[in-house]
CSV table of C-alpha atoms and ligand atoms in Angstrom, one decimal:
chain,number,residue,atom,x,y,z
A,669,MET,CA,-60.2,30.1,-72.6
A,670,ASN,CA,-61.6,26.7,-71.1
A,671,PHE,CA,-62.7,23.5,-72.8
A,672,VAL,CA,-66.1,22.7,-73.8
A,673,PRO,CA,-66.9,20.3,-72.1
A,674,ALA,CA,-65.1,20.5,-68.9
A,675,ALA,CA,-65.6,17.0,-67.8
A,676,LEU,CA,-65.7,14.0,-70.3
A,677,THR,CA,-67.0,10.6,-69.3
A,678,VAL,CA,-65.9,7.0,-71.2
A,679,SER,CA,-67.3,3.5,-70.4
A,680,ALA,CA,-64.6,1.1,-70.3
A,681,ALA,CA,-66.9,-1.5,-71.2
A,682,VAL,CA,-68.1,0.1,-74.4
A,683,CYS,CA,-64.9,1.7,-75.6
A,684,LYS,CA,-61.4,0.0,-75.8
A,685,THR,CA,-60.4,3.2,-77.9
A,686,VAL,CA,-60.9,7.0,-77.5
A,687,THR,CA,-60.5,9.7,-79.5
A,688,ILE,CA,-60.4,12.9,-78.9
A,689,ASN,CA,-61.3,15.9,-81.8
A,690,LEU,CA,-60.2,19.1,-80.6
A,691,THR,CA,-61.1,22.2,-82.4
A,692,HIS,CA,-60.0,25.6,-81.6
A,693,THR,CA,-62.9,28.1,-82.0
A,694,GLY,CA,-60.9,31.2,-81.6
A,695,SER,CA,-58.9,33.4,-84.4
A,696,LEU,CA,-55.5,33.8,-83.1
A,697,PRO,CA,-52.4,31.7,-84.2
A,698,ARG,CA,-50.9,29.0,-82.8
A,699,ASN,CA,-47.9,31.0,-81.0
A,700,ALA,CA,-49.9,33.4,-79.5
A,701,MET,CA,-53.1,31.7,-78.0
A,702,GLY,CA,-52.2,28.0,-79.1
A,703,HIS,CA,-54.4,25.2,-77.0
A,704,ASN,CA,-54.2,21.3,-77.2
A,705,TRP,CA,-55.5,18.8,-75.4
A,706,VAL,CA,-53.2,16.6,-73.0
A,707,LEU,CA,-54.5,13.8,-70.2
A,708,SER,CA,-52.4,12.4,-67.6
A,709,ALA,CA,-53.2,11.3,-64.1
A,710,THR,CA,-54.5,14.3,-61.9
A,711,GLU,CA,-51.7,14.3,-59.3
A,712,ASN,CA,-49.3,14.6,-62.8
A,713,ALA,CA,-50.9,17.2,-64.2
A,714,GLN,CA,-49.5,20.5,-63.1
A,715,GLY,CA,-46.1,19.2,-63.1
A,716,ALA,CA,-46.3,18.1,-66.8
A,717,ALA,CA,-48.0,21.0,-67.8
A,718,GLN,CA,-45.5,23.3,-66.1
A,719,GLU,CA,-42.2,21.4,-66.9
A,720,GLY,CA,-43.7,21.3,-70.4
A,721,TRP,CA,-43.3,25.1,-71.0
A,722,SER,CA,-39.9,25.3,-71.3
A,723,ALA,CA,-40.1,22.7,-73.8
A,724,GLY,CA,-41.6,25.2,-76.4
A,725,LEU,CA,-43.8,25.3,-79.4
A,726,GLU,CA,-41.8,22.7,-81.4
A,727,ASN,CA,-42.5,20.2,-78.9
A,728,GLN,CA,-46.1,21.1,-78.1
A,729,TYR,CA,-45.2,22.6,-74.6
A,730,LEU,CA,-44.4,18.9,-73.5
A,731,LYS,CA,-41.3,17.9,-72.3
A,732,PRO,CA,-40.1,15.0,-74.8
A,733,ALA,CA,-41.2,11.7,-73.6
A,734,ASP,CA,-42.4,12.8,-70.6
A,735,ILE,CA,-44.0,9.6,-69.0
A,736,ARG,CA,-46.6,11.4,-67.2
A,737,VAL,CA,-48.3,12.4,-70.4
A,738,ILE,CA,-50.7,9.5,-71.2
A,739,ALA,CA,-52.1,11.2,-74.7
A,740,ASN,CA,-51.8,14.5,-76.4
A,741,THR,CA,-53.2,16.7,-79.2
A,742,LYS,CA,-50.8,18.9,-80.9
A,743,ILE,CA,-51.0,22.7,-80.1
A,744,ILE,CA,-53.4,24.4,-82.5
A,745,GLY,CA,-54.4,27.8,-83.6
A,746,GLY,CA,-57.6,29.4,-84.2
A,747,GLY,CA,-59.7,27.8,-86.6
A,748,GLU,CA,-57.5,24.6,-86.3
A,749,SER,CA,-58.5,21.0,-85.3
A,750,ASP,CA,-56.4,18.0,-84.2
A,751,SER,CA,-57.2,14.3,-82.8
A,752,VAL,CA,-55.6,11.9,-80.7
A,753,SER,CA,-56.6,8.2,-80.3
A,754,PHE,CA,-55.6,6.3,-77.1
A,755,ASN,CA,-56.3,2.8,-75.7
A,756,LEU,CA,-58.4,2.6,-72.6
A,757,SER,CA,-56.8,-1.0,-71.4
A,758,ASP,CA,-53.7,0.9,-70.1
A,759,LEU,CA,-55.9,3.0,-67.6
A,760,LYS,CA,-57.9,2.5,-64.2
A,761,VAL,CA,-61.7,2.1,-64.5
A,762,GLY,CA,-62.3,4.7,-61.3
A,763,GLY,CA,-58.8,6.3,-61.7
A,764,ASP,CA,-58.2,10.0,-61.4
A,765,TYR,CA,-57.1,11.5,-64.6
A,766,THR,CA,-57.0,15.2,-65.8
A,767,PHE,CA,-57.1,16.9,-69.0
A,768,PHE,CA,-55.3,20.0,-69.7
A,769,CYS,CA,-53.6,22.5,-72.1
A,770,SER,CA,-50.1,22.7,-71.8
A,771,PHE,CA,-49.9,26.1,-73.4
A,772,VAL,CA,-47.7,28.5,-71.2
A,773,GLY,CA,-50.2,29.9,-68.3
A,774,HIS,CA,-53.2,27.8,-69.4
A,775,PHE,CA,-52.8,25.4,-67.1
A,776,ALA,CA,-55.0,27.1,-64.6
A,777,MET,CA,-58.0,27.4,-66.8
A,778,MET,CA,-57.8,25.0,-69.0
A,779,LYS,CA,-58.3,22.0,-67.1
A,780,GLY,CA,-60.9,19.1,-66.9
A,781,THR,CA,-61.7,15.6,-65.5
A,782,PHE,CA,-61.6,12.7,-67.4
A,783,THR,CA,-63.6,9.6,-65.8
A,784,ILE,CA,-63.6,6.1,-66.8
A,785,ALA,CA,-66.8,4.6,-66.1
A,786,GLU,CA,-67.2,0.5,-65.9
B,143,CU,CU1,-54.9,26.4,-74.1
C-alpha cells in the first residue's frame, strides 16, 4: 500500500501544466481498498486527509471544496485508473508539497513528496 514512485519532481521552466495518471494495481474494489492521489502543501496534508475521512466515498474522502486540496483524482478500485491535471503557475518553486491518499487510514503509508524545481 504505497505510491510508486514515492517522490515526484517537475520543472516549472518546462511544465506549465502537470498531469498525474494514477493506476490501482491491486484487485479490491474502491469501497474496500480504494486509492486516490491528492496534492496539498505539506503542512496541510494530514489535516486534509483526516478531515476527509468523514466526507465519505461519494466525496472522494475529501471535505467538499477544501481549499487545502490543490488537486485530486477520484477514489479508484483495483484495475482502474484516473487522471488529474493542474496548473503549476499557482504553486511555488521550491515549495513544500505532499501527495497522499485520502482513503480512510491510508495517510500514514500512502504519501510522497512533490517537488517543483526551476
Ligand atoms: Cu490508498
